[in-house]
Amino acid sequence: MSAENNSTSQYDFRAIERKWQQRWEEAQLFRVEIRHDRPKFYGLDMFPYPSGAGLSVGHCRNYIPLDVACRLKVLQGYNVLHPMGWDAFGQPAENEAIKRGRNPKEMVLEYAANYRRQLKLVGISYDWSREINSSSPEYYRWTQWIFLQLYKNNLAYRANAPVNWCPQCKTVLANEEVVNGRCWRCGSLVEKRQVPQWFFRITAYAEKLLEGLQRVNWPEGVKALQANWIGRSEGAEIVFPVDGHTETIAVFTTRPDTLWGATFMVLAPEHPLVDKLTTPEYRAQVEAYKERAQRTSDIDRQNVERAKTGVFIGSYCINPVTGERIPIYIADYVLMGYGTGAIMAVPAHDQRDFEFAKRYGLPIRLVYQISPEQTAESLTEAVPEGGTMVNTGLFDGLPNNKETISRVISYLEEKGIGRGVVTYRLRDWLISRQRYWGAPIPIIHCPTCGEVPVPEDELPVLLPPVERYEPTGTGESPLAGIPEFVHTTCPRCNGPARRETDTMGGSACSSWYYLRFADPHNNREAFSQEAVRYWLPVDLYAGGAEHAVGHLLYARFWTKALHDMGYLHFDEPFLTYRNQGAVLAYTPGREVGKEENGEEEELGADEPIENWKVLKPEERETIPPEKWVWRWVRMSKSKGNVVTPDEMAERYGSDSLRLFLLFVAPYEENVQWSDKGMEGAHRFVNRIWRIWHELRPHYRADWREHMPPLSELSPTDRALRRKLHQTIRKVETDIEHFRFNTAVAALMEYTNELSAYRNAVANREPTPVQACLISEALETLPILFSPITPHLADEWWERLGKEGFTFNQCWPKYDPEVAKEEEITVVVQINGKIRDKLQVSPETPSDELERLALASARVQTELQGRVPQKIIVVPQKLVNIVVSK
């Protein structure tokens, strides 16, 4: 009977996992302090907003892999900082509190406690002594302090601006919080409003933010998203006089060489000159168009497939190189947030302008001609590339390239009608919210002194308790209705003054939390220099790619600003960043018409499906199952498809959940949740437990002293030991490179080898050599499994009679000689086509590989007496023989 069928020792995962979680906590195993005798490693998860739904296994897809990486670093001898806290301020928490009729402060603490319990349940090695909560005064005091440093350095300011207003949430949204024209949180259509707002001058760091991307180890896709969001453009700013007015219109263009083809001007509907330049007879239609544009999202306005519309405002400007009067229109495809909010329209060489000109019968003039037969009248679409210049006089005949553009910019500068400039798509960061649940902005408004910063020794400006904290709907924060908060005295003149009633968006708190984790209990400063110089920057950061142009960009800006102020010794916060794939669940939905579908569901498919929605719980009771339409959808409470770690820990154990999420797919790819996959992971954990347990009676602690040289081992013994040392090497390398699925696969392969070996020695006493090999495996496996299945590993360790925990042991060293293959396969090619394969020693030199290849009977038959022209040898891989055909 195979020993594998022996069930004398069942793995009681519930008891074992509770036991070790309790012991880890009692020993404060994961607590760290500064230690200069060890290299440091800082591994960080994006800290979450704790919701009432608690964690799903989708959340664990992020936390567990980083935990594995951090545990490996500890085993490698690093002093590892691995903290956790709560992104507790902001709109998500407030909306949840409003929905439940709860006090947000109490609710957040309750939800955080549940998250903490779940994270301990799945064995995450967080240093909970460093736990932070962004909504606690001890934390937001320093958020306010950083705001003041930005303000003092002209990086925070207040200005009237068109903002995104959500009528449902009754608050202003940052651009990143508007998705397809709708509020990211509630899905309502967003409106535009002009209100006083606070901004951070992130545009001052546009170039530094671009440059820094070259120095970080991030996914190329994430870096590309940031670079595109920053949107650096080189071109020229050209000034157009307005006919009959003293005003001028400045435009930015990347193609100043096409200026001779500008036949009309287009302003954004929000442009400040629109009201001044609109003539009385066109006033009504201009106002109506402006109102329609205000109701259209920026995303829709930039849609290239959308019909181009506009209205003539009755005024003209002068093309500075042709002297022609050209009409001025407003059109919603021009945005005030990019460039100057005005464009010179060149219909022959820009498709949007071409469609607009065709629609309104405006002139089209060629500046670049592809062939002598080509005319403006013959164009069926714009011609952006190619050709030589025409209709310009001085520049006629020049090619369509960068050198021509540079020559034109020099000409414009010489004539005083333009200048070469660099612009960015990036806009300043809107930070203020007209909400209650956020850090109060530490500014006082004095009728005599103007804006006055709250003195640093008076921080924090405490968020006052209120009975009703829902948005007022008037555009003001609920804080504006609290007289004892609003009314104060000016720190400069001691006269009566008013506090700022806007609060900061939650993104402010999350822009520096990684610094606070280094020194979380410091009540004298945001962080000590000793702590940040030891721990920072973050070595490995993990989170969702959806934060690429929000949180990640803001955190980089704050870091660079604090660096320039002298507070930090580094200017990039996260040296390495990895983003995980989502966990998808097979979810019932229903087909809907486009008129009903207000927003697309977030799907795992490559293309969004617009006519499908998740069935709500009440719909699942009324719509028969045979009419349900099933699709793979990201796991979330709102979609009713959540699988919790609590369920999985109870049914299969936390170690099985950890192993499944690591093994099921590469880290960055989406995962389709599978109960069968969980069952398979659980079977494997139980299998390796049984194999290890059945071999344990043969363990001898002195195996190192009695292990014979490799040359004295039998082929079977040698193969087992080789596989173990290869597994040590591969698991370490794969975890370091976030290849968790292949690391687990390597352990599974070794398990198969060990099982076969166990079966070979079953029912008899192993020889001394076999006992040494078994002992090496028994002692090595707990450490190899420790990052992945830590409860199982510690139970093994204890059952070997070892003290302490696997967490703070040393990662096993593999022996390169032992791990080396005895034979490898070298491919033999003739003119690149495989003709034979050689089984040789890895050390076989190149000249010997060449000799063996030429001696091959298959090669000699193929050569048919031809003499090789060249022989290319790639050691340990191939021999390519090149002959004439």
Short mmCIF file of C-alpha atoms in Angstrom, two decimals, residues 9 73 125 149 159 181 209 236 306 313 391 401 476 536 560 573 585 650 830 846:
data_model
loop_
_atom_site.label_atom_id
_atom_site.label_comp_id
_atom_site.label_asym_id
_atom_site.label_seq_id
_atom_site.Cartn_x
_atom_site.Cartn_y
_atom_site.Cartn_z
CA SER A 9 -2.17 12.34 10.82
CA LYS A 73 13.11 39.44 2.80
CA SER A 125 2.77 39.86 8.78
CA GLN A 149 4.38 74.10 3.88
CA ALA A 159 -9.00 80.55 -7.05
CA GLY A 181 -18.83 62.23 -17.47
CA LEU A 209 7.32 64.21 -12.58
CA ALA A 236 4.49 77.71 -30.09
CA ARG A 306 -18.77 62.79 -32.00
CA ILE A 313 -19.97 84.71 -31.87
CA ASN A 391 0.88 79.15 -50.02
CA ASN A 401 9.16 67.70 -40.51
CA GLU A 476 -20.84 75.11 1.07
CA LEU A 536 12.53 55.53 3.08
CA LYS A 560 9.25 66.04 -4.66
CA PRO A 573 8.62 57.66 -2.96
CA ALA A 585 -16.59 36.17 -10.09
CA GLU A 650 -13.32 28.16 7.69
CA ILE A 830 21.77 23.42 -39.96
CA SER A 846 32.43 25.00 -27.21
#
